[in-house]
Coordinates of C-alpha atoms and ligand atoms in Angstrom, one line a residue:
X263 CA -28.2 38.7 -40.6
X264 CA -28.2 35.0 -41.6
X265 CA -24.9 34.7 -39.6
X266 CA -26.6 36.0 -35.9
X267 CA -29.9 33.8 -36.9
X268 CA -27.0 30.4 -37.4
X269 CA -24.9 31.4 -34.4
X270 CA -28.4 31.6 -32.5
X271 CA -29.3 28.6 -33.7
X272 CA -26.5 26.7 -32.9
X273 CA -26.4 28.5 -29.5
X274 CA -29.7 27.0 -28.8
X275 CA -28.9 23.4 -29.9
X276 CA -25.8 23.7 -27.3
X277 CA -28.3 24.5 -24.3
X278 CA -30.6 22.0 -25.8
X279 CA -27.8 19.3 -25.4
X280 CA -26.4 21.0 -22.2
X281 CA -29.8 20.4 -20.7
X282 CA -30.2 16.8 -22.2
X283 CA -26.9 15.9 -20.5
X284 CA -27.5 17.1 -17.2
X285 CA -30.2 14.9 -16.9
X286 CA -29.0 11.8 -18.3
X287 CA -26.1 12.7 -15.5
X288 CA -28.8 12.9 -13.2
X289 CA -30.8 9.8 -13.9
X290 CA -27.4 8.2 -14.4
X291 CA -26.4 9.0 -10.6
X292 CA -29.9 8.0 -9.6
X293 CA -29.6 4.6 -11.0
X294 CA -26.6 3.8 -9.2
X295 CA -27.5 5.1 -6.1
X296 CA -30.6 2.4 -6.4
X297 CA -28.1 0.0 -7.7
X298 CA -26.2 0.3 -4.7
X299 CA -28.9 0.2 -2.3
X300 CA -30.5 -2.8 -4.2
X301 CA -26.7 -4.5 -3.6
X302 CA -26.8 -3.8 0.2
X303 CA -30.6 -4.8 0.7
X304 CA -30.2 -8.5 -1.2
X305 CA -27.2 -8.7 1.0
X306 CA -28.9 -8.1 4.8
X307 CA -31.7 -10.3 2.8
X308 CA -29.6 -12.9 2.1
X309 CA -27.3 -13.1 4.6
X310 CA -30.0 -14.4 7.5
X311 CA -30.7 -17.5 6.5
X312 CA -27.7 -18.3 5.3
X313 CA -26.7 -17.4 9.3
X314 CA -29.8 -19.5 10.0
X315 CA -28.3 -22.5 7.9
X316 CA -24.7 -22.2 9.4
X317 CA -26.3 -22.3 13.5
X318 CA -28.3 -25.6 12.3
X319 CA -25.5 -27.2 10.6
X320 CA -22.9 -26.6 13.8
X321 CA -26.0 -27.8 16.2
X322 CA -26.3 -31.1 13.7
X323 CA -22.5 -31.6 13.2
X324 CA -22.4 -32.2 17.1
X325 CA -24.4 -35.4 16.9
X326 CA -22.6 -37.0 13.9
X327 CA -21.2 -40.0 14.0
X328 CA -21.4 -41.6 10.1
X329 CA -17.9 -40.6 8.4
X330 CA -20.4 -40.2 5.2
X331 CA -22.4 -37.6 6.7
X332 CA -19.6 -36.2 8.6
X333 CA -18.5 -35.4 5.4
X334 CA -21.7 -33.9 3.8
X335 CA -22.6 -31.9 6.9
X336 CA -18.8 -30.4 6.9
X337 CA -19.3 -29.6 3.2
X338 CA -22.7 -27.5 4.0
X339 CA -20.6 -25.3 6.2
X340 CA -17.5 -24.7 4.3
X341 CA -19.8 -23.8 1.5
X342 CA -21.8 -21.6 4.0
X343 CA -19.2 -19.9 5.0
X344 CA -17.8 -19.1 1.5
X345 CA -21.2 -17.9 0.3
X346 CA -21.3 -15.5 3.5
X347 CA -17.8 -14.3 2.7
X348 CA -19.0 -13.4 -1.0
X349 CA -22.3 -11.6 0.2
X350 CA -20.2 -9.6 2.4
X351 CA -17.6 -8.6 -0.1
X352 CA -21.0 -7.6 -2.2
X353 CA -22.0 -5.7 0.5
X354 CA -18.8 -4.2 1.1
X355 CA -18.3 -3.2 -2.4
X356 CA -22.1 -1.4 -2.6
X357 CA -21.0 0.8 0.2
X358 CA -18.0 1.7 -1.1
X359 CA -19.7 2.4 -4.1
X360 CA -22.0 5.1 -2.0
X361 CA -19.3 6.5 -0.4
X362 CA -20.8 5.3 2.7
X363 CA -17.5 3.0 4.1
X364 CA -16.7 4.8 7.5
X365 CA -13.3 3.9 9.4
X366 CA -13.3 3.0 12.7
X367 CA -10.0 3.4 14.9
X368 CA -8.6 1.8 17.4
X369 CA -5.7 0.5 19.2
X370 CA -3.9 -2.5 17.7
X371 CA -1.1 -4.6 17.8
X372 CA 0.1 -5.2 14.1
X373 CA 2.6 -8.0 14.5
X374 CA -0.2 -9.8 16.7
X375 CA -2.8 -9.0 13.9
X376 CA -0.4 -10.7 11.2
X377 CA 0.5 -13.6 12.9
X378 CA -3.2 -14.1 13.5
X379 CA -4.2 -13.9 9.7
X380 CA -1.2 -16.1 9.1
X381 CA -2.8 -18.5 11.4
X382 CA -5.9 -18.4 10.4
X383 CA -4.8 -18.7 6.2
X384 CA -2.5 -21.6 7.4
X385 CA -5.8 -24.0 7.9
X386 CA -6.2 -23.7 4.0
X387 CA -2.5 -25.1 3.6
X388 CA -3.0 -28.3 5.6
X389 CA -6.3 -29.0 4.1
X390 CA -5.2 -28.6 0.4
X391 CA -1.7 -30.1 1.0
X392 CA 0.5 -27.4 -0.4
X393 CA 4.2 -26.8 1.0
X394 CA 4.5 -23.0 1.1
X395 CA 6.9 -21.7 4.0
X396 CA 4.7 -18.8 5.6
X397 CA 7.6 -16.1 6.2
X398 CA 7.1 -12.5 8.2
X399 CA 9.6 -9.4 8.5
X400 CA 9.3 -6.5 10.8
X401 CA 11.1 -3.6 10.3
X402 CA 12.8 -2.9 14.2
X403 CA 11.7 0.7 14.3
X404 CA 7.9 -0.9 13.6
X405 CA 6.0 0.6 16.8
X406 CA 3.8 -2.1 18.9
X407 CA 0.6 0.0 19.0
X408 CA -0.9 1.4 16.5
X409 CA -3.9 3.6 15.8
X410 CA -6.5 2.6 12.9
X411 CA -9.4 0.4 11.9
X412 CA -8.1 -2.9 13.1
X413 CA -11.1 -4.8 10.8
X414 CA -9.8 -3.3 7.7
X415 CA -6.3 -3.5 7.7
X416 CA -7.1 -7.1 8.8
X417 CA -9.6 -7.6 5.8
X418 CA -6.5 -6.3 3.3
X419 CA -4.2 -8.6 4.5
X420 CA -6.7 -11.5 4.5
X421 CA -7.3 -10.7 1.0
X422 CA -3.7 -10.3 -0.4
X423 CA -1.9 -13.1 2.1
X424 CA -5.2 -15.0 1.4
X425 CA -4.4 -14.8 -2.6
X426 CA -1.1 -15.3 -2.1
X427 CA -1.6 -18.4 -0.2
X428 CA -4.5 -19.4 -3.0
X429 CA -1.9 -19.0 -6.0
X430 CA 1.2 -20.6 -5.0
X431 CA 1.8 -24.0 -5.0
X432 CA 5.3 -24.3 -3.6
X433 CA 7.6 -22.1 -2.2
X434 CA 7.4 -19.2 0.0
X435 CA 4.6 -16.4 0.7
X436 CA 6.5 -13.4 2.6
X437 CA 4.7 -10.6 4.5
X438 CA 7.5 -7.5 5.1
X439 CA 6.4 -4.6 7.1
X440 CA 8.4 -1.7 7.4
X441 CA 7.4 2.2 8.8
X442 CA 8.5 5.5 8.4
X443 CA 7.6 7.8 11.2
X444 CA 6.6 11.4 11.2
X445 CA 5.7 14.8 13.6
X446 CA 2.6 14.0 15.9
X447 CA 2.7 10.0 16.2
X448 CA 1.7 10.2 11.9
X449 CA 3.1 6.3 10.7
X450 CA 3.5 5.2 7.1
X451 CA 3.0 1.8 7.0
X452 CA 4.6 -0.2 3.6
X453 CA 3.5 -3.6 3.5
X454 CA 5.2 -5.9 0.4
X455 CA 3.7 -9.7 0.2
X456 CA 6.0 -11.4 -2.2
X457 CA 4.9 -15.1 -3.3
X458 CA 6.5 -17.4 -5.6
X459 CA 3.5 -18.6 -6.9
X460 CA 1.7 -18.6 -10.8
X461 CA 2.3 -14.5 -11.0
X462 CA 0.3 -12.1 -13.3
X463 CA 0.4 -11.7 -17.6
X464 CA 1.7 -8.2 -17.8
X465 CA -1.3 -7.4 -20.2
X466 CA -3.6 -8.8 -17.7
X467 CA -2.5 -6.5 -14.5
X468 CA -4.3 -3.2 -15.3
X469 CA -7.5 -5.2 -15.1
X470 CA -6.8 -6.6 -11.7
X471 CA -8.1 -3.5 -9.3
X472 CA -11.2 -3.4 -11.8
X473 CA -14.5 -5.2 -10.1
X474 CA -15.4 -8.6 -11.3
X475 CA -12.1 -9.1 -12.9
X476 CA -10.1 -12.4 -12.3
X477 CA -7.6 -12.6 -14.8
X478 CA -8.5 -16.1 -16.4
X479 CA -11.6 -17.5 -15.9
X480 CA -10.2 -21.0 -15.7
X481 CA -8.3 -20.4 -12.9
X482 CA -10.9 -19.2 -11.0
X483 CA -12.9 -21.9 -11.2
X484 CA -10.0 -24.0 -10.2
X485 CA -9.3 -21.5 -7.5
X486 CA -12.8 -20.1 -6.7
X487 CA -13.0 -16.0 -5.4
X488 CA -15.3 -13.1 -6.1
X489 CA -13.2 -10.7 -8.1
X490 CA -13.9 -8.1 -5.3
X491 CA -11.0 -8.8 -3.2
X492 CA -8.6 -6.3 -5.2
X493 CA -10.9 -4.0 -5.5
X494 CA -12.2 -3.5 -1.6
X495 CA -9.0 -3.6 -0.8
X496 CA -7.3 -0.8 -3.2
X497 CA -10.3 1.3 -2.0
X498 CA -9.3 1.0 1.9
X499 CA -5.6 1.4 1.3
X500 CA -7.3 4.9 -0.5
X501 CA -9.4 5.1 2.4
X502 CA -6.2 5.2 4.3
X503 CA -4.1 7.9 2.3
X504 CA -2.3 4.9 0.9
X505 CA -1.1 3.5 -2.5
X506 CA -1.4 -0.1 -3.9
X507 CA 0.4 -1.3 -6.9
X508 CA 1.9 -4.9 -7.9
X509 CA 4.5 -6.1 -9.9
X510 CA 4.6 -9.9 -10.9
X511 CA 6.3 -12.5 -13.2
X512 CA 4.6 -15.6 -14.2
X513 CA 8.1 -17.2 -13.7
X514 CA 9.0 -15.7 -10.6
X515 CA 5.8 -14.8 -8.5
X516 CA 4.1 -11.6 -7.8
X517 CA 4.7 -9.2 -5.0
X518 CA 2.2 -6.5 -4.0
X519 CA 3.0 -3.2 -2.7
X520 CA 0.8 -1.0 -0.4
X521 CA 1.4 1.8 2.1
X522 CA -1.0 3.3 4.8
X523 CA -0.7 6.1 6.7
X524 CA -1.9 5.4 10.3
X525 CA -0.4 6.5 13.8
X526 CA 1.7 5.2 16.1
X527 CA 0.2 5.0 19.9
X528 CA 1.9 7.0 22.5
X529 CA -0.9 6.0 25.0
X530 CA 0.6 3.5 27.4
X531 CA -3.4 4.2 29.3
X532 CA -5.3 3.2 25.8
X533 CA -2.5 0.2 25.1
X534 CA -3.3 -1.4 28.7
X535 CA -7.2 -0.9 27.9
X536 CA -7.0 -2.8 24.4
X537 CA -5.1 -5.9 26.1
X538 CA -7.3 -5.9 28.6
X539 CA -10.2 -6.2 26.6
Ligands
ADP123 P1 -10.6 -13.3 -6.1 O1 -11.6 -13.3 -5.0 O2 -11.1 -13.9 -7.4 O3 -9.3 -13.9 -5.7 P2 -9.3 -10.8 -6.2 O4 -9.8 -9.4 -6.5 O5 -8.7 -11.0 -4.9 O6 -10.5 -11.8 -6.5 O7 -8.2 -11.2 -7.3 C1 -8.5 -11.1 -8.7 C2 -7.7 -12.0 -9.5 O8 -6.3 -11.6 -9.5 C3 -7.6 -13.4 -9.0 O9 -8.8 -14.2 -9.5 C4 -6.3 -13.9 -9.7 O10 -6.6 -14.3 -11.0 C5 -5.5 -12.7 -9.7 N1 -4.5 -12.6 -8.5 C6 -4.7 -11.9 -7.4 N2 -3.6 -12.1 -6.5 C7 -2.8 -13.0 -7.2 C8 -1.5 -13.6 -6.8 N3 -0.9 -13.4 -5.7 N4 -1.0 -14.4 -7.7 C9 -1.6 -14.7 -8.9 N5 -2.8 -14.2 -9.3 C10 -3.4 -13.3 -8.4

């Protein structure tokens, strides 16, 4: 008898604590849903006037003539833009958060897309100085056309060229792409950038795809970054059916690893169309 009565009573406590845990998992989902959305509103919020401040400060840079204010004016933008490039990495992060990252596709050109960040990332080198040799390998069998989001592929390779760019001081940042092909135009894309710059502490690398985590706060003062960049960018190589990983040596350099799975364009029609766009 007063076994059944403690077996009830035990039985009841488990529901009881079943019950209490579904809705802490409730509010729990609830709060981050409103976390998110809070995230992507203060973003749109902020991110107008801070376009409003950018238009002014081009219109006002025109008109310049005082090396002084040149120089202030200049400042204004660069800090503009960095501010716009951290909301949008907020932004970008919220919705990934809610699930709510969607992939566009369309037709691209990768070699012409990596030269292009290349490009782009070199204007850092000749403004800080640095002698880095910028260095890109294409496997032959690469195809020219490929199908994907474009933007996103380009964001990941900004992020991880960008970083490599931001932590070497000498030497050599190499972008390698090579493919393996599959039935029905499927593409495997494996992408290795390989620096030889300041590398990762072992201990410190299974923090790096975490948000917010830069692996010495000193050094991102000196260097400046979110602590989002890993992250977006391990969840769009996901996004892609790919893998990321890195390896590094604080005496060598670091070289991170990712694949995507794309496809290769057979559509002479659609590779005309992009150009001529
Ligand atoms: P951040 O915007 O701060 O660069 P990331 O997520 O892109 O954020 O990188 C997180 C941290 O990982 C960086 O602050 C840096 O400490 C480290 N890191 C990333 N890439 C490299 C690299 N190529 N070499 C050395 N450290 C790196």
């Amino acid at each position: 008898e007063q076994a059944t009565e403690d077996l009830r009573r035990s039985m009841d406590s488990m529901e009881e604590k079943s019950a209490q845990l579904h809705i802490a998992n409730r509010e729990a989902t609830e709060s981050n849903r409103l976390k998110s959305q809070f995230l992507a509103n203060i973003s749109h919020e902020v991110r107008t006037p801070l376009n409003a401040i950018l238009g002014y400060t081009k219109t006002l840079q025109k008109g310049i003539k005082d090396p002084q204010h040149k120089l202030y004016i200049d400042t204004i933008e660069q800090s503009t833009n960095s501010l716009l490039a951290i909301i949008g990495d907020i932004l970008d992060f919220s919705k990934i958060e809610a699930g709510k990252l969607s992939l566009e596709s369309n037709h691209f050109n990768l070699r012409a897309l990596i030269d292009d960040v290349y490009q782009t990332l070199s204007i850092n080198l000749l403004t800080k100085e640095k002698q880095i040799d910028l260095v890109t390998e294409f496997d032959a069998q690469l195809p020219e056309w490929i199908i994907g989001d474009s933007t996103r592929v380009r964001q990941i390779l900004t992020n991880l060229i960008g970083n490599a760019i931001k932590f070497t001081h000498q030497g050599s940042v190499k972008t390698k792409v090579s493919c393996q092909t599959q039935s029905d135009n499927k593409l495997t894309l494996l992408f290795q950038i390989i620096d030889t710059g300041i590398g990762i502490p072992e201990h410190k690398i299974d923090r790096l795809f975490k948000p917010f985590s830069q692996v010495d706060t000193s050094t991102t003062r000196q260097f400046g970054g979110t602590g989002l960049g890993l992250v977006i960018s391990k969840k769009l190589v996901e996004q892609m059916q790919g893998k990321i990983e890195v390896s590094s040596d604080p005496s060598i350099g670091s070289t991170f690893r990712f694949s995507l799975c794309l496809q290769a364009s057979g559509n002479l029609m659609n590779q005309k169309d992009s150009l001529d766009r």
